[in-house]
Amino acid sequence: MRKRYFGQLAIYCSLVTVSAIFPTFVLAQAKPGQLLWTWVSPRGELHDQLGPVCTDGSLVFTTGRGSNVKTGALYALDLKSGNVVWETETSGTALRLANLCLSDDVLYVSTDRGDFYAIETRTGNSIWHVQMPFKSGMISVDGNDIFVHAGGRLFAIDARNGKGDWWLKQGNSYLADAPILLPGRVLVRDSNYAYCLNDQNRKLRWRAPASNAIDYSVYRNNVYACNRNKSSLSCYDLARGAEKWSQKTKYRLKTAVVPCLDWVVICSAYDDCRLVGVEARNGEEAWTIQLPVVLALTIDRMIAGQDRVYLQHIDQLYCVDPSQGVIDWQSPMPSAHLMECLWDDVIICRKQQRGLLSCYSLGNGNNGFWSQDGGGPQRGNYNREIP
């Protein structure tokens, strides 16, 4: 791998010059929805495509295209200023059906050429690099155990040396979900089923029907499943897979379900755009928020923070209080800027199909770290439990 260090400012920054000198002061004074900085790939916004994004609260990590068709690039940016701290080149790219996962100051990445890297987050140096029997994968980490979901199959890796083997070899899927981890169990799905395995002996504990029309989210040891085709929301016990409740809604649903506090927030689709809040304990509808109706296909994204849900709809960013069912604030955000992850009082967005990242202020802080796929602190997709 070739590594390059940078000391210059980000290529473009929306703040005044003082933000580069006193970034902490600027962040503290920023208004909700305010653009803090924008970074463009060295290969240009139009000539690069950035992949997954994650942050450890100090640095922001993302991937892009390399210097030729056989290589990829991995970047580390300063979270406060958007300055590039280091850049390194990988064999193959991590742009599709892949994620970045952090654990104990180590960054794990899987590329489309079957290369798997463990990289020091502070320096960009490779700890180990091995060839895997899969191309690109969604990663989750718990201690020394790395689990990778690749094409509907599950691969387990020892974080100390990169050695691993298959755990689940059935199924062939285009679904890109990181494995969901909790003590003693691993949850993963293919195009037909969601599987819950014992993390010690690999035995199947239970399985449930799954498809690309069903979105899963795990929270407080429950699995919430939003079925777009049936316009229903169901809750399953994570330990046994038993259904606790199922409610059919009167709305056409998108495949998006975000638990937060004692509520589950879902989003209806297209001709009747609204947020719907249901009680996590029984699935009863508690509130709805009407949103601007868009007949064209749009990409809506939701991320849960500590006690707020953030929704990206058309060209607006909404901050929603799920306990009251009200919008705290909304702010303009370009529809092409897709929310990827948040850390306390900032949210990181990636421009769709382009080599550009943007950082926006949330203005309220104390959100912790949550990724776009619903994951928890530094471990990819995890059984999220708010303190």
Coordinates of C-alpha atoms in Angstrom, one line a residue:
M1 CA 0.0 0.0 0.0
R2 CA 1.1 3.5 -0.8
K3 CA 0.5 6.1 1.9
R4 CA 0.4 9.9 1.6
Y5 CA 0.1 12.5 4.4
F6 CA -1.5 15.9 4.0
G7 CA -1.2 19.0 6.0
Q8 CA -3.2 21.4 3.8
L9 CA -6.7 22.6 4.5
A10 CA -9.7 20.8 3.0
I11 CA -10.2 21.8 -0.7
Y12 CA -13.3 23.7 0.1
C13 CA -14.7 24.9 3.4
S14 CA -18.0 26.8 3.8
L15 CA -16.9 28.5 7.0
V16 CA -14.9 31.6 7.3
T17 CA -11.1 31.3 7.7
V18 CA -11.3 31.4 11.5
S19 CA -12.9 28.0 11.4
A20 CA -9.6 26.4 10.3
I21 CA -7.8 28.1 13.2
F22 CA -10.5 27.7 15.9
P23 CA -12.7 24.7 14.8
T24 CA -13.9 24.0 18.3
F25 CA -15.3 27.5 18.8
V26 CA -17.1 27.4 15.4
L27 CA -18.7 24.0 16.1
A28 CA -19.9 25.3 19.5
Q29 CA -21.6 28.3 17.9
A30 CA -23.0 26.5 14.8
K31 CA -26.7 26.5 14.2
P32 CA -28.7 23.3 13.5
G33 CA -28.3 22.3 9.9
Q34 CA -25.4 24.6 9.3
L35 CA -22.8 23.4 6.8
L36 CA -19.5 23.2 8.6
W37 CA -17.1 21.9 5.9
T38 CA -17.0 20.2 2.5
W39 CA -14.2 18.0 1.2
V40 CA -13.7 17.0 -2.4
S41 CA -11.7 13.9 -3.4
P42 CA -8.2 14.6 -4.9
R43 CA -9.5 12.9 -8.0
G44 CA -12.3 15.4 -8.3
E45 CA -16.0 15.4 -7.5
L46 CA -17.0 14.2 -11.0
H47 CA -14.2 11.6 -11.4
D48 CA -14.4 9.8 -8.1
Q49 CA -17.1 7.9 -6.2
L50 CA -16.9 7.7 -2.4
G51 CA -17.9 4.6 -0.6
P52 CA -18.9 4.0 3.0
V53 CA -18.3 6.5 5.8
C54 CA -17.6 6.1 9.5
T55 CA -16.0 8.2 12.3
D56 CA -14.4 7.6 15.7
G57 CA -15.1 11.1 17.0
S58 CA -11.7 12.5 15.9
L59 CA -11.3 11.3 12.3
V60 CA -13.8 10.6 9.5
F61 CA -12.9 7.6 7.2
T62 CA -14.1 7.0 3.7
T63 CA -13.1 5.1 0.5
G64 CA -12.7 6.1 -3.1
R65 CA -11.2 5.1 -6.4
G66 CA -7.4 4.6 -6.6
S67 CA -4.8 5.7 -9.1
N68 CA -5.8 2.9 -11.5
V69 CA -8.7 0.5 -12.1
K70 CA -7.2 -2.2 -9.8
T71 CA -6.8 0.0 -6.7
G72 CA -8.8 1.9 -4.2
A73 CA -8.2 4.8 -1.8
L74 CA -8.8 5.1 1.9
Y75 CA -8.9 8.6 3.4
A76 CA -8.8 9.8 7.0
L77 CA -10.1 13.4 7.6
D78 CA -10.1 15.6 10.7
L79 CA -13.7 15.7 11.9
K80 CA -13.6 19.3 13.0
S81 CA -12.0 20.8 9.9
G82 CA -12.3 18.4 7.1
N83 CA -8.5 18.4 6.6
V84 CA -6.9 15.2 5.2
V85 CA -4.8 13.5 7.8
W86 CA -3.6 10.5 5.8
E87 CA -4.4 8.7 2.6
T88 CA -3.5 5.1 1.7
E89 CA -4.1 2.9 -1.4
T90 CA -5.7 -0.6 -1.3
S91 CA -5.9 -3.4 -3.7
G92 CA -9.4 -3.1 -5.1
T93 CA -12.1 -0.7 -4.1
A94 CA -14.7 -0.7 -1.2
L95 CA -17.5 1.2 -2.9
R96 CA -20.4 -1.3 -3.1
L97 CA -21.8 -4.0 -0.8
A98 CA -19.1 -3.0 1.8
N99 CA -18.7 -0.9 4.9
L100 CA -15.9 0.4 7.2
C101 CA -15.9 -0.9 10.7
L102 CA -13.9 0.5 13.7
S103 CA -12.8 -1.3 16.9
D104 CA -10.1 -0.4 19.4
D105 CA -8.3 2.1 17.1
V106 CA -8.3 -0.4 14.2
L107 CA -10.2 0.2 10.9
Y108 CA -11.4 -2.9 9.0
V109 CA -12.1 -2.8 5.3
S110 CA -13.0 -5.4 2.6
T111 CA -12.5 -4.7 -1.1
D112 CA -14.0 -6.0 -4.4
R113 CA -10.8 -7.9 -5.2
G114 CA -11.0 -10.1 -2.0
D115 CA -8.5 -8.2 0.0
F116 CA -9.2 -7.6 3.7
Y117 CA -7.3 -5.0 5.7
A118 CA -6.8 -4.1 9.4
I119 CA -5.4 -0.6 9.5
E120 CA -4.2 1.7 12.4
T121 CA -6.6 4.6 12.5
R122 CA -4.0 7.2 13.7
T123 CA -1.4 6.5 11.0
G124 CA -3.0 4.6 8.2
N125 CA -0.4 1.8 8.5
S126 CA -1.5 -1.8 7.7
I127 CA -1.5 -4.2 10.7
W128 CA -2.3 -7.2 8.5
H129 CA -3.6 -7.8 5.0
V130 CA -5.0 -11.1 3.9
Q131 CA -6.8 -12.5 0.8
M132 CA -10.4 -13.7 1.5
P133 CA -12.6 -16.2 -0.4
F134 CA -15.2 -13.4 -1.0
K135 CA -15.3 -10.0 -2.7
S136 CA -16.5 -7.1 -0.6
G137 CA -18.5 -7.6 2.6
M138 CA -20.4 -5.9 5.4
I139 CA -18.3 -6.1 8.6
S140 CA -19.1 -6.1 12.4
V141 CA -16.6 -6.5 15.2
D142 CA -16.8 -7.6 18.8
G143 CA -13.5 -7.9 20.6
N144 CA -11.3 -10.4 18.7
D145 CA -14.2 -11.6 16.6
I146 CA -14.9 -10.2 13.1
F147 CA -18.0 -11.2 11.3
V148 CA -18.4 -10.5 7.6
H149 CA -21.6 -10.8 5.6
A150 CA -20.8 -11.4 2.0
G151 CA -23.4 -12.5 -0.6
G152 CA -25.8 -13.9 2.0
R153 CA -23.0 -15.9 3.6
L154 CA -21.3 -15.4 6.9
F155 CA -17.5 -15.5 7.4
A156 CA -15.7 -15.3 10.8
I157 CA -12.2 -13.8 11.2
D158 CA -9.8 -13.6 14.1
A159 CA -9.0 -9.9 14.6
R160 CA -5.5 -10.7 15.8
N161 CA -4.2 -12.3 12.6
G162 CA -6.8 -12.3 9.9
K163 CA -7.4 -16.1 9.9
G164 CA -11.0 -17.2 9.4
D165 CA -13.5 -19.7 8.0
W166 CA -17.1 -19.9 6.8
W167 CA -19.9 -20.0 9.4
L168 CA -22.9 -19.9 7.1
K169 CA -22.5 -20.9 3.5
Q170 CA -26.1 -21.1 2.3
G171 CA -27.9 -18.4 0.4
N172 CA -26.8 -16.1 -2.4
S173 CA -27.9 -12.5 -1.8
Y174 CA -27.4 -9.0 -3.0
L175 CA -28.6 -7.7 0.4
A176 CA -25.9 -5.5 2.0
D177 CA -26.4 -5.7 5.8
A178 CA -23.7 -5.9 8.5
P179 CA -24.1 -8.8 10.9
I180 CA -25.9 -7.8 14.1
L181 CA -24.0 -8.8 17.2
L182 CA -25.0 -9.3 20.8
P183 CA -23.6 -11.4 23.6
G184 CA -23.8 -15.1 22.5
R185 CA -25.5 -14.4 19.2
V186 CA -25.0 -13.3 15.6
L187 CA -27.9 -12.2 13.4
V188 CA -27.5 -12.1 9.6
R189 CA -29.9 -12.4 6.6
D190 CA -30.0 -13.4 3.0
S191 CA -32.7 -13.0 0.4
N192 CA -35.0 -15.6 2.0
Y193 CA -34.3 -15.7 5.8
A194 CA -32.9 -13.9 8.8
Y195 CA -30.6 -16.3 10.8
C196 CA -29.7 -16.1 14.4
L197 CA -26.6 -18.2 15.3
N198 CA -24.8 -19.1 18.5
D199 CA -21.5 -17.3 18.4
Q200 CA -19.6 -20.2 20.1
N201 CA -20.8 -23.4 18.4
R202 CA -22.3 -21.8 15.2
K203 CA -25.6 -23.6 15.8
L204 CA -28.8 -22.1 14.3
R205 CA -31.0 -20.7 17.1
W206 CA -33.8 -19.6 14.9
R207 CA -34.6 -18.2 11.5
A208 CA -37.4 -15.9 10.2
P209 CA -38.6 -15.0 6.7
A210 CA -36.7 -12.1 5.0
S211 CA -36.7 -10.4 1.6
N212 CA -35.6 -7.1 0.1
A213 CA -39.0 -5.8 1.1
I214 CA -38.3 -6.2 4.8
D215 CA -36.0 -3.9 6.8
Y216 CA -34.7 -5.1 10.2
S217 CA -33.5 -3.1 13.1
V218 CA -32.3 -4.5 16.5
Y219 CA -32.9 -2.5 19.7
R220 CA -33.0 -3.4 23.4
N221 CA -32.9 -7.2 22.5
N222 CA -35.9 -6.9 20.1
V223 CA -35.9 -7.3 16.3
Y224 CA -38.2 -4.8 14.5
A225 CA -39.2 -5.8 11.0
C226 CA -40.9 -3.4 8.6
N227 CA -42.5 -5.2 5.7
R228 CA -43.1 -2.8 2.7
N229 CA -45.2 -5.3 0.8
K230 CA -47.6 -6.0 3.6
S231 CA -47.5 -2.5 5.2
S232 CA -46.8 -4.1 8.5
L233 CA -44.5 -3.7 11.5
S234 CA -43.6 -6.7 13.7
C235 CA -41.5 -7.2 16.8
Y236 CA -39.6 -10.4 17.6
D237 CA -37.7 -11.6 20.7
L238 CA -34.1 -11.6 19.7
A239 CA -33.2 -14.6 21.9
R240 CA -35.8 -17.0 20.6
G241 CA -37.2 -15.4 17.4
A242 CA -40.7 -15.5 18.8
E243 CA -43.1 -12.9 17.5
K244 CA -44.2 -10.4 20.3
W245 CA -46.6 -8.4 18.2
S246 CA -47.5 -7.5 14.6
Q247 CA -49.4 -4.4 13.5
K248 CA -50.7 -3.7 10.0
T249 CA -50.6 0.0 9.2
K250 CA -52.9 2.0 6.9
Y251 CA -49.9 3.6 5.1
R252 CA -47.8 2.4 2.2
L253 CA -44.4 1.9 3.9
K254 CA -40.9 2.3 2.8
T255 CA -38.3 -0.2 4.1
A256 CA -37.1 2.1 6.9
V257 CA -37.5 1.4 10.6
V258 CA -35.6 3.4 13.4
P259 CA -36.1 2.6 17.1
C260 CA -35.4 5.5 19.5
L261 CA -36.2 5.6 23.2
D262 CA -39.7 3.9 23.7
W263 CA -40.8 4.5 20.1
V264 CA -40.2 3.0 16.7
V265 CA -40.3 5.5 13.8
I266 CA -41.3 4.3 10.3
C267 CA -41.7 6.3 7.1
S268 CA -44.6 6.0 4.6
A269 CA -44.0 6.3 0.9
Y270 CA -44.6 8.5 -2.2
D271 CA -48.2 9.6 -2.4
D272 CA -48.7 9.9 1.4
C273 CA -45.4 11.0 2.8
R274 CA -45.3 11.0 6.6
L275 CA -43.4 9.8 9.6
V276 CA -45.3 7.4 11.9
G277 CA -44.3 6.8 15.5
V278 CA -45.5 3.6 17.2
E279 CA -45.0 2.4 20.7
A280 CA -42.2 -0.1 20.9
R281 CA -43.9 -2.3 23.5
N282 CA -47.1 -3.0 21.5
G283 CA -46.9 -1.5 18.0
E284 CA -49.8 0.9 18.6
E285 CA -49.7 4.1 16.6
A286 CA -48.8 7.1 18.8
W287 CA -48.4 10.0 16.3
T288 CA -47.9 11.0 12.7
I289 CA -46.1 13.9 11.0
Q290 CA -47.2 14.9 7.5
L291 CA -44.3 15.6 5.2
P292 CA -44.2 17.3 1.7
V293 CA -45.6 14.9 -0.8
V294 CA -43.3 13.8 -3.7
L295 CA -44.7 11.6 -6.4
A296 CA -41.2 10.9 -7.9
L297 CA -38.9 8.3 -6.3
T298 CA -36.9 9.8 -3.6
I299 CA -34.2 8.6 -1.2
D300 CA -35.2 9.2 2.4
R301 CA -32.8 8.3 5.2
M302 CA -33.3 8.2 8.9
I303 CA -30.7 8.0 11.7
A304 CA -31.5 7.7 15.5
G305 CA -29.4 9.8 17.9
Q306 CA -29.5 9.7 21.7
D307 CA -33.1 11.1 21.9
R308 CA -33.8 12.4 18.5
V309 CA -34.5 11.0 15.0
Y310 CA -32.9 12.7 12.0
L311 CA -34.7 12.4 8.7
Q312 CA -33.5 13.5 5.3
H313 CA -36.5 14.1 3.0
I314 CA -36.3 15.8 -0.4
D315 CA -34.0 18.8 0.2
Q316 CA -34.6 19.1 4.0
L317 CA -33.0 17.8 7.2
Y318 CA -35.6 17.2 9.9
C319 CA -34.9 16.8 13.6
V320 CA -37.8 14.9 15.3
D321 CA -38.5 14.4 19.0
P322 CA -40.1 10.9 19.1
S323 CA -41.4 11.3 22.6
Q324 CA -43.6 14.2 21.5
G325 CA -44.1 13.4 17.8
V326 CA -43.0 16.9 16.8
I327 CA -40.3 18.4 14.5
D328 CA -37.8 20.3 16.6
W329 CA -36.2 22.0 13.6
Q330 CA -35.6 21.6 9.9
S331 CA -32.9 23.0 7.7
P332 CA -32.1 22.9 4.0
M333 CA -29.9 20.0 2.8
P334 CA -29.2 19.1 -0.8
S335 CA -31.1 15.9 -1.7
A336 CA -27.9 14.4 -3.2
H337 CA -26.1 14.6 0.2
L338 CA -26.9 11.3 1.8
M339 CA -26.6 11.0 5.6
E340 CA -24.1 8.4 6.6
C341 CA -23.2 8.7 10.3
L342 CA -23.4 11.2 13.1
W343 CA -21.2 11.9 16.1
D344 CA -22.6 14.0 19.0
D345 CA -23.4 17.4 17.3
V346 CA -22.4 16.8 13.7
I347 CA -23.6 14.6 10.9
I348 CA -21.5 13.4 7.9
C349 CA -23.1 13.2 4.4
R350 CA -21.8 11.7 1.2
K351 CA -22.8 13.1 -2.2
Q352 CA -24.5 10.4 -4.2
Q353 CA -22.2 8.9 -6.9
R354 CA -19.7 11.7 -6.4
G355 CA -16.4 12.3 -4.7
L356 CA -17.6 14.7 -2.0
L357 CA -18.2 14.7 1.7
S358 CA -20.1 17.3 3.8
C359 CA -20.3 17.9 7.5
Y360 CA -23.4 19.6 9.0
S361 CA -24.1 20.8 12.6
L362 CA -26.9 19.3 14.6
G363 CA -26.7 22.0 17.2
N364 CA -27.7 19.9 20.2
G365 CA -24.9 17.4 20.9
N366 CA -24.7 14.3 23.1
N367 CA -26.0 12.0 20.4
G368 CA -23.1 9.5 20.7
F369 CA -22.2 7.7 17.5
W370 CA -24.7 6.0 15.3
S371 CA -24.2 4.8 11.7
Q372 CA -26.6 4.9 8.9
D373 CA -27.2 1.2 9.1
G374 CA -28.5 1.5 12.7
G375 CA -25.2 0.4 14.3
G376 CA -23.7 1.3 17.6
P377 CA -20.4 2.7 18.9
Q378 CA -17.4 1.7 16.7
R379 CA -18.7 -1.8 16.0
G380 CA -20.7 -1.6 12.8
N381 CA -24.2 -3.0 13.2
Y382 CA -24.7 -3.7 16.8
N383 CA -27.6 -4.4 19.3
R384 CA -28.0 -0.7 20.1
E385 CA -28.8 0.1 23.7
I386 CA -28.9 3.7 24.8
P387 CA -27.6 4.2 28.4

